[in-house]
JSON list of C-alpha atoms and ligand atoms in Angstrom, two decimals:
[
{"chain": "A", "resi": 144, "resn": "UNK", "atom": "CA", "xyz": [-21.74, 38.66, -251.58]},
{"chain": "A", "resi": 145, "resn": "UNK", "atom": "CA", "xyz": [-24.12, 36.10, -253.06]},
{"chain": "A", "resi": 146, "resn": "UNK", "atom": "CA", "xyz": [-21.59, 34.89, -255.61]},
{"chain": "A", "resi": 147, "resn": "UNK", "atom": "CA", "xyz": [-18.08, 34.03, -254.45]},
{"chain": "A", "resi": 148, "resn": "UNK", "atom": "CA", "xyz": [-15.20, 36.10, -255.78]},
{"chain": "A", "resi": 149, "resn": "UNK", "atom": "CA", "xyz": [-13.24, 34.70, -258.71]},
{"chain": "A", "resi": 150, "resn": "UNK", "atom": "CA", "xyz": [-9.73, 35.90, -258.10]},
{"chain": "A", "resi": 151, "resn": "UNK", "atom": "CA", "xyz": [-6.48, 35.30, -259.97]},
{"chain": "A", "resi": 152, "resn": "UNK", "atom": "CA", "xyz": [-3.23, 35.98, -258.10]},
{"chain": "A", "resi": 153, "resn": "UNK", "atom": "CA", "xyz": [-0.66, 36.94, -260.68]},
{"chain": "A", "resi": 154, "resn": "UNK", "atom": "CA", "xyz": [3.07, 37.66, -260.47]},
{"chain": "A", "resi": 155, "resn": "UNK", "atom": "CA", "xyz": [6.57, 36.23, -260.89]},
{"chain": "A", "resi": 156, "resn": "UNK", "atom": "CA", "xyz": [7.78, 33.17, -259.00]},
{"chain": "A", "resi": 157, "resn": "UNK", "atom": "CA", "xyz": [8.56, 34.37, -255.49]},
{"chain": "A", "resi": 158, "resn": "UNK", "atom": "CA", "xyz": [6.07, 37.25, -255.57]},
{"chain": "A", "resi": 159, "resn": "UNK", "atom": "CA", "xyz": [4.20, 35.77, -252.62]},
{"chain": "A", "resi": 160, "resn": "UNK", "atom": "CA", "xyz": [1.12, 34.41, -254.44]},
{"chain": "A", "resi": 161, "resn": "UNK", "atom": "CA", "xyz": [1.03, 31.24, -252.37]},
{"chain": "A", "resi": 162, "resn": "UNK", "atom": "CA", "xyz": [1.49, 33.13, -249.10]},
{"chain": "A", "resi": 163, "resn": "UNK", "atom": "CA", "xyz": [-1.27, 35.60, -249.94]},
{"chain": "A", "resi": 164, "resn": "UNK", "atom": "CA", "xyz": [-3.56, 32.81, -251.12]},
{"chain": "A", "resi": 165, "resn": "UNK", "atom": "CA", "xyz": [-3.22, 31.07, -247.75]},
{"chain": "A", "resi": 166, "resn": "UNK", "atom": "CA", "xyz": [-4.23, 34.27, -245.95]},
{"chain": "A", "resi": 167, "resn": "UNK", "atom": "CA", "xyz": [-7.06, 35.12, -248.33]},
{"chain": "A", "resi": 168, "resn": "UNK", "atom": "CA", "xyz": [-8.75, 31.74, -248.49]},
{"chain": "A", "resi": 169, "resn": "UNK", "atom": "CA", "xyz": [-9.71, 31.88, -244.81]},
{"chain": "A", "resi": 170, "resn": "UNK", "atom": "CA", "xyz": [-10.92, 35.45, -245.11]},
{"chain": "A", "resi": 171, "resn": "UNK", "atom": "CA", "xyz": [-12.83, 35.05, -248.39]},
{"chain": "A", "resi": 172, "resn": "UNK", "atom": "CA", "xyz": [-13.94, 31.49, -247.60]},
{"chain": "A", "resi": 173, "resn": "UNK", "atom": "CA", "xyz": [-13.31, 30.36, -251.15]},
{"chain": "A", "resi": 174, "resn": "UNK", "atom": "CA", "xyz": [-11.14, 27.45, -252.30]},
{"chain": "A", "resi": 175, "resn": "UNK", "atom": "CA", "xyz": [-7.53, 27.96, -253.36]},
{"chain": "A", "resi": 176, "resn": "UNK", "atom": "CA", "xyz": [-6.37, 26.32, -256.59]},
{"chain": "A", "resi": 177, "resn": "UNK", "atom": "CA", "xyz": [-2.63, 26.33, -257.24]},
{"chain": "A", "resi": 178, "resn": "UNK", "atom": "CA", "xyz": [-1.46, 24.79, -260.52]},
{"chain": "A", "resi": 179, "resn": "UNK", "atom": "CA", "xyz": [1.99, 24.16, -259.00]},
{"chain": "A", "resi": 180, "resn": "UNK", "atom": "CA", "xyz": [0.42, 22.34, -256.02]},
{"chain": "A", "resi": 181, "resn": "UNK", "atom": "CA", "xyz": [-1.69, 20.23, -258.40]},
{"chain": "A", "resi": 182, "resn": "UNK", "atom": "CA", "xyz": [1.45, 19.14, -260.25]},
{"chain": "A", "resi": 183, "resn": "UNK", "atom": "CA", "xyz": [3.36, 18.50, -257.00]},
{"chain": "A", "resi": 184, "resn": "UNK", "atom": "CA", "xyz": [0.45, 16.40, -255.78]},
{"chain": "A", "resi": 185, "resn": "UNK", "atom": "CA", "xyz": [0.63, 14.23, -258.92]},
{"chain": "A", "resi": 186, "resn": "UNK", "atom": "CA", "xyz": [4.39, 14.03, -258.52]},
{"chain": "A", "resi": 187, "resn": "UNK", "atom": "CA", "xyz": [4.12, 12.72, -254.96]},
{"chain": "A", "resi": 188, "resn": "UNK", "atom": "CA", "xyz": [1.54, 10.16, -256.06]},
{"chain": "A", "resi": 189, "resn": "UNK", "atom": "CA", "xyz": [3.82, 9.12, -258.92]},
{"chain": "A", "resi": 190, "resn": "UNK", "atom": "CA", "xyz": [1.05, 9.40, -261.53]},
{"chain": "A", "resi": 191, "resn": "UNK", "atom": "CA", "xyz": [2.01, 9.43, -265.25]},
{"chain": "A", "resi": 192, "resn": "UNK", "atom": "CA", "xyz": [1.05, 13.10, -265.33]},
{"chain": "A", "resi": 193, "resn": "UNK", "atom": "CA", "xyz": [3.30, 13.81, -262.34]},
{"chain": "A", "resi": 194, "resn": "UNK", "atom": "CA", "xyz": [6.21, 12.04, -264.01]},
{"chain": "A", "resi": 195, "resn": "UNK", "atom": "CA", "xyz": [5.67, 13.98, -267.23]},
{"chain": "A", "resi": 196, "resn": "UNK", "atom": "CA", "xyz": [5.46, 17.31, -265.40]},
{"chain": "A", "resi": 197, "resn": "UNK", "atom": "CA", "xyz": [8.52, 16.66, -263.25]},
{"chain": "A", "resi": 198, "resn": "UNK", "atom": "CA", "xyz": [11.10, 17.11, -266.01]},
{"chain": "A", "resi": 199, "resn": "UNK", "atom": "CA", "xyz": [9.69, 20.49, -266.99]},
{"chain": "A", "resi": 200, "resn": "UNK", "atom": "CA", "xyz": [9.26, 21.69, -263.43]},
{"chain": "A", "resi": 201, "resn": "UNK", "atom": "CA", "xyz": [12.77, 20.85, -262.30]},
{"chain": "A", "resi": 202, "resn": "UNK", "atom": "CA", "xyz": [14.22, 22.76, -265.25]},
{"chain": "A", "resi": 203, "resn": "UNK", "atom": "CA", "xyz": [11.98, 25.74, -264.58]},
{"chain": "A", "resi": 204, "resn": "UNK", "atom": "CA", "xyz": [10.10, 25.29, -267.89]},
{"chain": "A", "resi": 205, "resn": "UNK", "atom": "CA", "xyz": [6.33, 25.48, -268.28]},
{"chain": "A", "resi": 206, "resn": "UNK", "atom": "CA", "xyz": [4.54, 22.14, -268.38]},
{"chain": "A", "resi": 207, "resn": "UNK", "atom": "CA", "xyz": [2.97, 21.92, -271.90]},
{"chain": "A", "resi": 208, "resn": "UNK", "atom": "CA", "xyz": [-0.50, 23.40, -272.34]},
{"chain": "A", "resi": 209, "resn": "UNK", "atom": "CA", "xyz": [-1.81, 20.06, -273.61]},
{"chain": "A", "resi": 210, "resn": "UNK", "atom": "CA", "xyz": [-1.34, 18.70, -270.08]},
{"chain": "A", "resi": 211, "resn": "UNK", "atom": "CA", "xyz": [-1.78, 21.79, -267.92]},
{"chain": "A", "resi": 212, "resn": "UNK", "atom": "CA", "xyz": [-5.01, 23.25, -269.25]},
{"chain": "A", "resi": 213, "resn": "UNK", "atom": "CA", "xyz": [-7.06, 20.10, -268.74]},
{"chain": "A", "resi": 214, "resn": "UNK", "atom": "CA", "xyz": [-5.99, 19.45, -265.19]},
{"chain": "A", "resi": 215, "resn": "UNK", "atom": "CA", "xyz": [-6.42, 23.04, -264.03]},
{"chain": "A", "resi": 216, "resn": "UNK", "atom": "CA", "xyz": [-9.75, 23.61, -265.80]},
{"chain": "A", "resi": 217, "resn": "UNK", "atom": "CA", "xyz": [-11.09, 20.31, -264.47]},
{"chain": "A", "resi": 218, "resn": "UNK", "atom": "CA", "xyz": [-10.41, 21.58, -260.98]},
{"chain": "A", "resi": 219, "resn": "UNK", "atom": "CA", "xyz": [-11.83, 25.05, -261.64]},
{"chain": "A", "resi": 220, "resn": "UNK", "atom": "CA", "xyz": [-15.01, 23.66, -263.18]},
{"chain": "A", "resi": 221, "resn": "UNK", "atom": "CA", "xyz": [-15.46, 21.22, -260.30]},
{"chain": "A", "resi": 222, "resn": "UNK", "atom": "CA", "xyz": [-16.24, 24.21, -258.08]},
{"chain": "A", "resi": 223, "resn": "UNK", "atom": "CA", "xyz": [-19.86, 25.28, -258.05]},
{"chain": "A", "resi": 224, "resn": "UNK", "atom": "CA", "xyz": [-20.78, 28.51, -259.80]},
{"chain": "A", "resi": 225, "resn": "UNK", "atom": "CA", "xyz": [-21.56, 30.57, -256.72]},
{"chain": "A", "resi": 226, "resn": "UNK", "atom": "CA", "xyz": [-18.55, 29.43, -254.68]},
{"chain": "A", "resi": 227, "resn": "UNK", "atom": "CA", "xyz": [-15.73, 31.47, -256.23]},
{"chain": "A", "resi": 228, "resn": "UNK", "atom": "CA", "xyz": [-12.00, 30.62, -256.15]},
{"chain": "A", "resi": 229, "resn": "UNK", "atom": "CA", "xyz": [-8.47, 31.92, -255.73]},
{"chain": "A", "resi": 230, "resn": "UNK", "atom": "CA", "xyz": [-6.41, 30.76, -258.69]},
{"chain": "A", "resi": 231, "resn": "UNK", "atom": "CA", "xyz": [-2.62, 30.93, -258.36]},
{"chain": "A", "resi": 232, "resn": "UNK", "atom": "CA", "xyz": [-0.06, 29.93, -261.01]},
{"chain": "A", "resi": 233, "resn": "UNK", "atom": "CA", "xyz": [-2.59, 29.85, -263.84]},
{"chain": "A", "resi": 234, "resn": "UNK", "atom": "CA", "xyz": [-2.95, 31.33, -266.47]},
{"chain": "A", "resi": 235, "resn": "UNK", "atom": "CA", "xyz": [0.77, 31.51, -267.29]},
{"chain": "A", "resi": 236, "resn": "UNK", "atom": "CA", "xyz": [0.51, 32.36, -271.00]},
{"chain": "A", "resi": 237, "resn": "UNK", "atom": "CA", "xyz": [-2.09, 34.02, -273.27]},
{"chain": "A", "resi": 238, "resn": "UNK", "atom": "CA", "xyz": [-3.40, 30.68, -274.56]},
{"chain": "A", "resi": 239, "resn": "UNK", "atom": "CA", "xyz": [-4.17, 29.52, -271.01]},
{"chain": "A", "resi": 240, "resn": "UNK", "atom": "CA", "xyz": [-5.92, 32.85, -270.34]},
{"chain": "A", "resi": 241, "resn": "UNK", "atom": "CA", "xyz": [-8.10, 32.36, -273.42]},
{"chain": "A", "resi": 242, "resn": "UNK", "atom": "CA", "xyz": [-8.99, 28.80, -272.49]},
{"chain": "A", "resi": 243, "resn": "UNK", "atom": "CA", "xyz": [-9.87, 29.83, -268.94]},
{"chain": "A", "resi": 244, "resn": "UNK", "atom": "CA", "xyz": [-12.12, 32.57, -270.23]},
{"chain": "A", "resi": 245, "resn": "UNK", "atom": "CA", "xyz": [-13.87, 30.20, -272.65]},
{"chain": "A", "resi": 246, "resn": "UNK", "atom": "CA", "xyz": [-14.47, 27.65, -269.92]},
{"chain": "A", "resi": 247, "resn": "UNK", "atom": "CA", "xyz": [-15.74, 30.18, -267.40]},
{"chain": "A", "resi": 248, "resn": "UNK", "atom": "CA", "xyz": [-17.86, 32.33, -269.67]},
{"chain": "A", "resi": 249, "resn": "UNK", "atom": "CA", "xyz": [-19.43, 29.20, -271.13]},
{"chain": "A", "resi": 250, "resn": "UNK", "atom": "CA", "xyz": [-20.51, 28.49, -267.60]},
{"chain": "A", "resi": 251, "resn": "UNK", "atom": "CA", "xyz": [-21.41, 31.98, -266.33]},
{"chain": "A", "resi": 252, "resn": "UNK", "atom": "CA", "xyz": [-18.80, 34.77, -266.10]},
{"chain": "A", "resi": 253, "resn": "UNK", "atom": "CA", "xyz": [-15.05, 35.39, -266.38]},
{"chain": "A", "resi": 254, "resn": "UNK", "atom": "CA", "xyz": [-12.76, 36.16, -263.44]},
{"chain": "A", "resi": 255, "resn": "UNK", "atom": "CA", "xyz": [-13.72, 39.20, -261.33]},
{"chain": "A", "resi": 256, "resn": "UNK", "atom": "CA", "xyz": [-10.24, 40.43, -260.38]},
{"chain": "A", "resi": 257, "resn": "UNK", "atom": "CA", "xyz": [-6.64, 39.76, -261.30]},
{"chain": "A", "resi": 258, "resn": "UNK", "atom": "CA", "xyz": [-4.24, 40.99, -258.63]},
{"chain": "A", "resi": 259, "resn": "UNK", "atom": "CA", "xyz": [-0.75, 41.47, -260.03]},
{"chain": "A", "resi": 260, "resn": "UNK", "atom": "CA", "xyz": [1.88, 41.45, -257.29]},
{"chain": "A", "resi": 261, "resn": "UNK", "atom": "CA", "xyz": [5.09, 42.91, -258.67]},
{"chain": "A", "resi": 262, "resn": "UNK", "atom": "CA", "xyz": [8.45, 42.43, -257.01]},
{"chain": "A", "resi": 263, "resn": "UNK", "atom": "CA", "xyz": [11.95, 43.55, -258.01]},
{"chain": "A", "resi": 264, "resn": "UNK", "atom": "CA", "xyz": [14.34, 40.99, -259.48]},
{"chain": "A", "resi": 265, "resn": "UNK", "atom": "CA", "xyz": [16.94, 41.05, -256.62]},
{"chain": "A", "resi": 266, "resn": "UNK", "atom": "CA", "xyz": [14.19, 40.52, -254.04]},
{"chain": "A", "resi": 267, "resn": "UNK", "atom": "CA", "xyz": [12.76, 37.56, -256.05]},
{"chain": "A", "resi": 268, "resn": "UNK", "atom": "CA", "xyz": [16.17, 35.88, -256.21]},
{"chain": "A", "resi": 269, "resn": "UNK", "atom": "CA", "xyz": [16.71, 36.42, -252.49]},
{"chain": "A", "resi": 270, "resn": "UNK", "atom": "CA", "xyz": [13.31, 34.97, -251.58]},
{"chain": "A", "resi": 271, "resn": "UNK", "atom": "CA", "xyz": [13.44, 31.90, -253.82]},
{"chain": "A", "resi": 272, "resn": "UNK", "atom": "CA", "xyz": [16.91, 31.02, -252.54]},
{"chain": "A", "resi": 273, "resn": "UNK", "atom": "CA", "xyz": [15.64, 30.83, -248.95]},
{"chain": "A", "resi": 274, "resn": "UNK", "atom": "CA", "xyz": [12.16, 29.43, -249.58]},
{"chain": "A", "resi": 275, "resn": "UNK", "atom": "CA", "xyz": [10.80, 26.32, -247.86]},
{"chain": "A", "resi": 276, "resn": "UNK", "atom": "CA", "xyz": [7.46, 24.57, -248.37]},
{"chain": "A", "resi": 277, "resn": "UNK", "atom": "CA", "xyz": [5.38, 22.46, -245.97]},
{"chain": "A", "resi": 278, "resn": "UNK", "atom": "CA", "xyz": [5.01, 18.77, -246.86]},
{"chain": "A", "resi": 279, "resn": "UNK", "atom": "CA", "xyz": [1.66, 18.73, -245.12]},
{"chain": "A", "resi": 280, "resn": "UNK", "atom": "CA", "xyz": [-0.30, 21.81, -246.19]},
{"chain": "A", "resi": 281, "resn": "UNK", "atom": "CA", "xyz": [1.99, 23.25, -248.95]},
{"chain": "A", "resi": 282, "resn": "UNK", "atom": "CA", "xyz": [2.20, 26.66, -247.21]},
{"chain": "A", "resi": 283, "resn": "UNK", "atom": "CA", "xyz": [5.43, 28.48, -248.11]},
{"chain": "A", "resi": 284, "resn": "UNK", "atom": "CA", "xyz": [7.78, 29.88, -245.47]},
{"chain": "A", "resi": 285, "resn": "UNK", "atom": "CA", "xyz": [11.37, 31.05, -245.27]},
{"chain": "A", "resi": 286, "resn": "UNK", "atom": "CA", "xyz": [14.42, 30.47, -243.12]},
{"chain": "A", "resi": 287, "resn": "UNK", "atom": "CA", "xyz": [15.21, 33.40, -240.85]},
{"chain": "A", "resi": 288, "resn": "UNK", "atom": "CA", "xyz": [18.68, 34.46, -239.74]},
{"chain": "A", "resi": 289, "resn": "UNK", "atom": "CA", "xyz": [20.32, 31.64, -237.77]},
{"chain": "A", "resi": 290, "resn": "UNK", "atom": "CA", "xyz": [17.44, 29.14, -238.26]},
{"chain": "A", "resi": 291, "resn": "UNK", "atom": "CA", "xyz": [18.07, 25.70, -239.74]},
{"chain": "A", "resi": 292, "resn": "UNK", "atom": "CA", "xyz": [15.75, 23.55, -241.81]},
{"chain": "A", "resi": 293, "resn": "UNK", "atom": "CA", "xyz": [15.94, 20.60, -239.42]},
{"chain": "A", "resi": 294, "resn": "UNK", "atom": "CA", "xyz": [14.40, 22.39, -236.45]},
{"chain": "A", "resi": 295, "resn": "UNK", "atom": "CA", "xyz": [11.92, 24.73, -238.16]},
{"chain": "A", "resi": 296, "resn": "UNK", "atom": "CA", "xyz": [8.30, 23.56, -238.60]},
{"chain": "A", "resi": 297, "resn": "UNK", "atom": "CA", "xyz": [5.35, 24.89, -240.63]},
{"chain": "A", "resi": 298, "resn": "UNK", "atom": "CA", "xyz": [3.70, 27.83, -238.85]},
{"chain": "A", "resi": 299, "resn": "UNK", "atom": "CA", "xyz": [0.26, 26.83, -240.24]},
{"chain": "A", "resi": 300, "resn": "UNK", "atom": "CA", "xyz": [0.15, 23.13, -239.33]},
{"chain": "A", "resi": 301, "resn": "UNK", "atom": "CA", "xyz": [3.43, 22.15, -237.65]},
{"chain": "A", "resi": 302, "resn": "UNK", "atom": "CA", "xyz": [4.36, 19.98, -240.65]},
{"chain": "A", "resi": 303, "resn": "UNK", "atom": "CA", "xyz": [7.85, 19.23, -241.96]},
{"chain": "A", "resi": 304, "resn": "UNK", "atom": "CA", "xyz": [9.45, 21.79, -244.30]},
{"chain": "A", "resi": 305, "resn": "UNK", "atom": "CA", "xyz": [11.53, 21.09, -247.41]},
{"chain": "A", "resi": 306, "resn": "UNK", "atom": "CA", "xyz": [13.22, 23.00, -250.23]},
{"chain": "A", "resi": 307, "resn": "UNK", "atom": "CA", "xyz": [11.60, 22.52, -253.65]},
{"chain": "A", "resi": 308, "resn": "UNK", "atom": "CA", "xyz": [13.84, 20.96, -256.30]},
{"chain": "A", "resi": 309, "resn": "UNK", "atom": "CA", "xyz": [13.02, 23.81, -258.68]},
{"chain": "A", "resi": 310, "resn": "UNK", "atom": "CA", "xyz": [14.23, 26.43, -256.18]},
{"chain": "A", "resi": 311, "resn": "UNK", "atom": "CA", "xyz": [17.84, 25.76, -257.27]},
{"chain": "A", "resi": 312, "resn": "UNK", "atom": "CA", "xyz": [19.64, 28.76, -258.88]},
{"chain": "A", "resi": 313, "resn": "UNK", "atom": "CA", "xyz": [19.50, 27.49, -262.51]},
{"chain": "A", "resi": 314, "resn": "UNK", "atom": "CA", "xyz": [15.79, 26.68, -262.44]},
{"chain": "A", "resi": 315, "resn": "UNK", "atom": "CA", "xyz": [14.98, 29.92, -260.60]},
{"chain": "A", "resi": 316, "resn": "UNK", "atom": "CA", "xyz": [16.72, 31.93, -263.32]},
{"chain": "A", "resi": 317, "resn": "UNK", "atom": "CA", "xyz": [14.81, 30.07, -266.03]},
{"chain": "A", "resi": 318, "resn": "UNK", "atom": "CA", "xyz": [11.45, 30.49, -264.25]},
{"chain": "A", "resi": 319, "resn": "UNK", "atom": "CA", "xyz": [11.95, 34.24, -264.06]},
{"chain": "A", "resi": 320, "resn": "UNK", "atom": "CA", "xyz": [12.96, 34.40, -267.75]},
{"chain": "A", "resi": 321, "resn": "UNK", "atom": "CA", "xyz": [9.88, 32.42, -268.75]},
{"chain": "A", "resi": 322, "resn": "UNK", "atom": "CA", "xyz": [7.73, 34.68, -266.62]},
{"chain": "A", "resi": 323, "resn": "UNK", "atom": "CA", "xyz": [9.01, 37.75, -268.51]},
{"chain": "A", "resi": 324, "resn": "UNK", "atom": "CA", "xyz": [8.66, 36.12, -271.95]},
{"chain": "A", "resi": 325, "resn": "UNK", "atom": "CA", "xyz": [5.48, 34.07, -271.74]},
{"chain": "A", "resi": 326, "resn": "UNK", "atom": "CA", "xyz": [3.53, 35.06, -268.65]},
{"chain": "A", "resi": 327, "resn": "UNK", "atom": "CA", "xyz": [3.78, 38.86, -268.52]},
{"chain": "A", "resi": 328, "resn": "UNK", "atom": "CA", "xyz": [1.85, 39.27, -271.81]},
{"chain": "A", "resi": 329, "resn": "UNK", "atom": "CA", "xyz": [-1.21, 37.90, -269.98]},
{"chain": "A", "resi": 330, "resn": "UNK", "atom": "CA", "xyz": [-1.33, 41.23, -268.08]},
{"chain": "A", "resi": 331, "resn": "UNK", "atom": "CA", "xyz": [-2.47, 42.96, -271.30]},
{"chain": "A", "resi": 332, "resn": "UNK", "atom": "CA", "xyz": [-5.28, 40.45, -271.73]},
{"chain": "A", "resi": 333, "resn": "UNK", "atom": "CA", "xyz": [-6.73, 41.27, -268.29]},
{"chain": "A", "resi": 334, "resn": "UNK", "atom": "CA", "xyz": [-5.98, 44.99, -268.48]},
{"chain": "A", "resi": 335, "resn": "UNK", "atom": "CA", "xyz": [-8.19, 45.15, -271.59]},
{"chain": "A", "resi": 336, "resn": "UNK", "atom": "CA", "xyz": [-10.98, 43.49, -269.65]},
{"chain": "A", "resi": 337, "resn": "UNK", "atom": "CA", "xyz": [-10.69, 46.06, -266.85]},
{"chain": "A", "resi": 338, "resn": "UNK", "atom": "CA", "xyz": [-10.08, 43.52, -264.07]},
{"chain": "A", "resi": 339, "resn": "UNK", "atom": "CA", "xyz": [-6.37, 44.07, -263.44]},
{"chain": "A", "resi": 340, "resn": "UNK", "atom": "CA", "xyz": [-5.04, 45.66, -260.22]},
{"chain": "A", "resi": 341, "resn": "UNK", "atom": "CA", "xyz": [-1.31, 46.24, -259.61]},
{"chain": "A", "resi": 342, "resn": "UNK", "atom": "CA", "xyz": [0.17, 45.92, -256.14]},
{"chain": "A", "resi": 343, "resn": "UNK", "atom": "CA", "xyz": [3.75, 46.41, -254.96]},
{"chain": "A", "resi": 344, "resn": "UNK", "atom": "CA", "xyz": [4.96, 43.16, -253.44]},
{"chain": "A", "resi": 345, "resn": "UNK", "atom": "CA", "xyz": [8.36, 44.10, -251.98]},
{"chain": "A", "resi": 346, "resn": "UNK", "atom": "CA", "xyz": [6.81, 44.93, -248.57]},
{"chain": "A", "resi": 347, "resn": "UNK", "atom": "CA", "xyz": [6.07, 42.65, -245.63]},
{"chain": "A", "resi": 348, "resn": "UNK", "atom": "CA", "xyz": [3.49, 39.86, -245.92]},
{"chain": "A", "resi": 349, "resn": "UNK", "atom": "CA", "xyz": [0.99, 41.81, -243.77]},
{"chain": "A", "resi": 350, "resn": "UNK", "atom": "CA", "xyz": [1.47, 45.02, -245.71]},
{"chain": "A", "resi": 351, "resn": "UNK", "atom": "CA", "xyz": [0.91, 43.23, -249.05]},
{"chain": "A", "resi": 352, "resn": "UNK", "atom": "CA", "xyz": [-2.10, 41.45, -247.58]},
{"chain": "A", "resi": 353, "resn": "UNK", "atom": "CA", "xyz": [-3.70, 44.78, -246.63]},
{"chain": "A", "resi": 354, "resn": "UNK", "atom": "CA", "xyz": [-3.19, 46.08, -250.15]},
{"chain": "A", "resi": 355, "resn": "UNK", "atom": "CA", "xyz": [-4.61, 42.93, -251.73]},
{"chain": "A", "resi": 356, "resn": "UNK", "atom": "CA", "xyz": [-7.66, 43.13, -249.50]},
{"chain": "A", "resi": 357, "resn": "UNK", "atom": "CA", "xyz": [-8.31, 46.76, -250.33]},
{"chain": "A", "resi": 358, "resn": "UNK", "atom": "CA", "xyz": [-7.88, 45.99, -254.03]},
{"chain": "A", "resi": 359, "resn": "UNK", "atom": "CA", "xyz": [-10.53, 43.27, -254.01]},
{"chain": "A", "resi": 360, "resn": "UNK", "atom": "CA", "xyz": [-12.97, 44.92, -251.61]},
{"chain": "A", "resi": 361, "resn": "UNK", "atom": "CA", "xyz": [-16.26, 45.63, -253.41]},
{"chain": "B", "resi": 291, "resn": "LIG", "atom": "P1", "xyz": [6.39, 29.40, -258.86]},
{"chain": "B", "resi": 291, "resn": "LIG", "atom": "O1", "xyz": [5.26, 30.37, -259.02]},
{"chain": "B", "resi": 291, "resn": "LIG", "atom": "O2", "xyz": [7.12, 29.56, -257.58]},
{"chain": "B", "resi": 291, "resn": "LIG", "atom": "O3", "xyz": [7.32, 29.34, -260.04]},
{"chain": "B", "resi": 291, "resn": "LIG", "atom": "P2", "xyz": [4.51, 27.13, -259.01]},
{"chain": "B", "resi": 291, "resn": "LIG", "atom": "O4", "xyz": [4.38, 26.28, -257.82]},
{"chain": "B", "resi": 291, "resn": "LIG", "atom": "O5", "xyz": [3.38, 28.02, -259.38]},
{"chain": "B", "resi": 291, "resn": "LIG", "atom": "O6", "xyz": [5.85, 27.94, -258.79]},
{"chain": "B", "resi": 291, "resn": "LIG", "atom": "O7", "xyz": [4.85, 26.24, -260.30]},
{"chain": "B", "resi": 291, "resn": "LIG", "atom": "C1", "xyz": [5.92, 25.32, -260.29]},
{"chain": "B", "resi": 291, "resn": "LIG", "atom": "C2", "xyz": [6.13, 24.76, -261.68]},
{"chain": "B", "resi": 291, "resn": "LIG", "atom": "O8", "xyz": [4.94, 24.06, -262.12]},
{"chain": "B", "resi": 291, "resn": "LIG", "atom": "C3", "xyz": [6.38, 25.77, -262.78]},
{"chain": "B", "resi": 291, "resn": "LIG", "atom": "O9", "xyz": [7.74, 26.18, -262.85]},
{"chain": "B", "resi": 291, "resn": "LIG", "atom": "C4", "xyz": [5.94, 25.00, -264.02]},
{"chain": "B", "resi": 291, "resn": "LIG", "atom": "O10", "xyz": [6.91, 24.05, -264.41]},
{"chain": "B", "resi": 291, "resn": "LIG", "atom": "C5", "xyz": [4.73, 24.23, -263.50]},
{"chain": "B", "resi": 291, "resn": "LIG", "atom": "N1", "xyz": [3.49, 25.02, -263.71]},
{"chain": "B", "resi": 291, "resn": "LIG", "atom": "C6", "xyz": [2.70, 25.54, -262.74]},
{"chain": "B", "resi": 291, "resn": "LIG", "atom": "N2", "xyz": [1.66, 26.21, -263.28]},
{"chain": "B", "resi": 291, "resn": "LIG", "atom": "C7", "xyz": [1.78, 26.09, -264.62]},
{"chain": "B", "resi": 291, "resn": "LIG", "atom": "C8", "xyz": [1.04, 26.56, -265.73]},
{"chain": "B", "resi": 291, "resn": "LIG", "atom": "N3", "xyz": [-0.07, 27.32, -265.58]},
{"chain": "B", "resi": 291, "resn": "LIG", "atom": "N4", "xyz": [1.48, 26.25, -266.99]},
{"chain": "B", "resi": 291, "resn": "LIG", "atom": "C9", "xyz": [2.57, 25.51, -267.17]},
{"chain": "B", "resi": 291, "resn": "LIG", "atom": "N5", "xyz": [3.33, 25.04, -266.17]},
{"chain": "B", "resi": 291, "resn": "LIG", "atom": "C10", "xyz": [2.96, 25.32, -264.90]},
{"chain": "B", "resi": 292, "resn": "LIG", "atom": "ZN1", "xyz": [1.82, 23.12, -243.04]}
]
């Protein structure tokens, strides 16, 4: 491949986008851009943008487009044309999808593939309730039967794990609602462009990974 793949990982919170992105970025050798990680980075640094985003994030609401679009597109456009990317968490509404297309097409071409990982509602709730994230590398993981957060470390880098503030039951419920109302309509946008692939995401991480890989293989 002379030009790197431009991939969007799409799906509800808890679908496994972050987990799949971690696996794919080593295989595809393209950078991973996660809008949620960008916001959490600003939050940790205590930037004005981080402080603004925090209120929305902790309630499970979308951060306003006026903030989000600039910071994500800045990052996307900082990557050279032939490098490709894995974008996760963006676009989350039709306006963001339009703005991404304008920015990319102005430069060269739109995204190549949008992989939609769909997962049933009970499974999403189960996963988000037990989800942990690494402070070091941001990789997600989960607590197994009988494990406790104090003794478990990140399997990627050995870093400390924590539970995200927005993985509390109220915010989880709101994030799923917003996904249904605002984010799902973006599927139509990409279906029309012929780049959408649907993948069942209830299976194991490895099983889903195999399906993602076969969906994006040339
Ligand atoms: P998840 O997919 O598990 O809900 P993310 O890490 O992708 O979590 O996002 C966490 C939060 O960051 C979202 O609930 C939202 O508040 C904010 N956020 C991330 N991406 C966007 C986006 N594209 N538009 C608006 N807000 C966003
Ligand atoms: Zn880690």
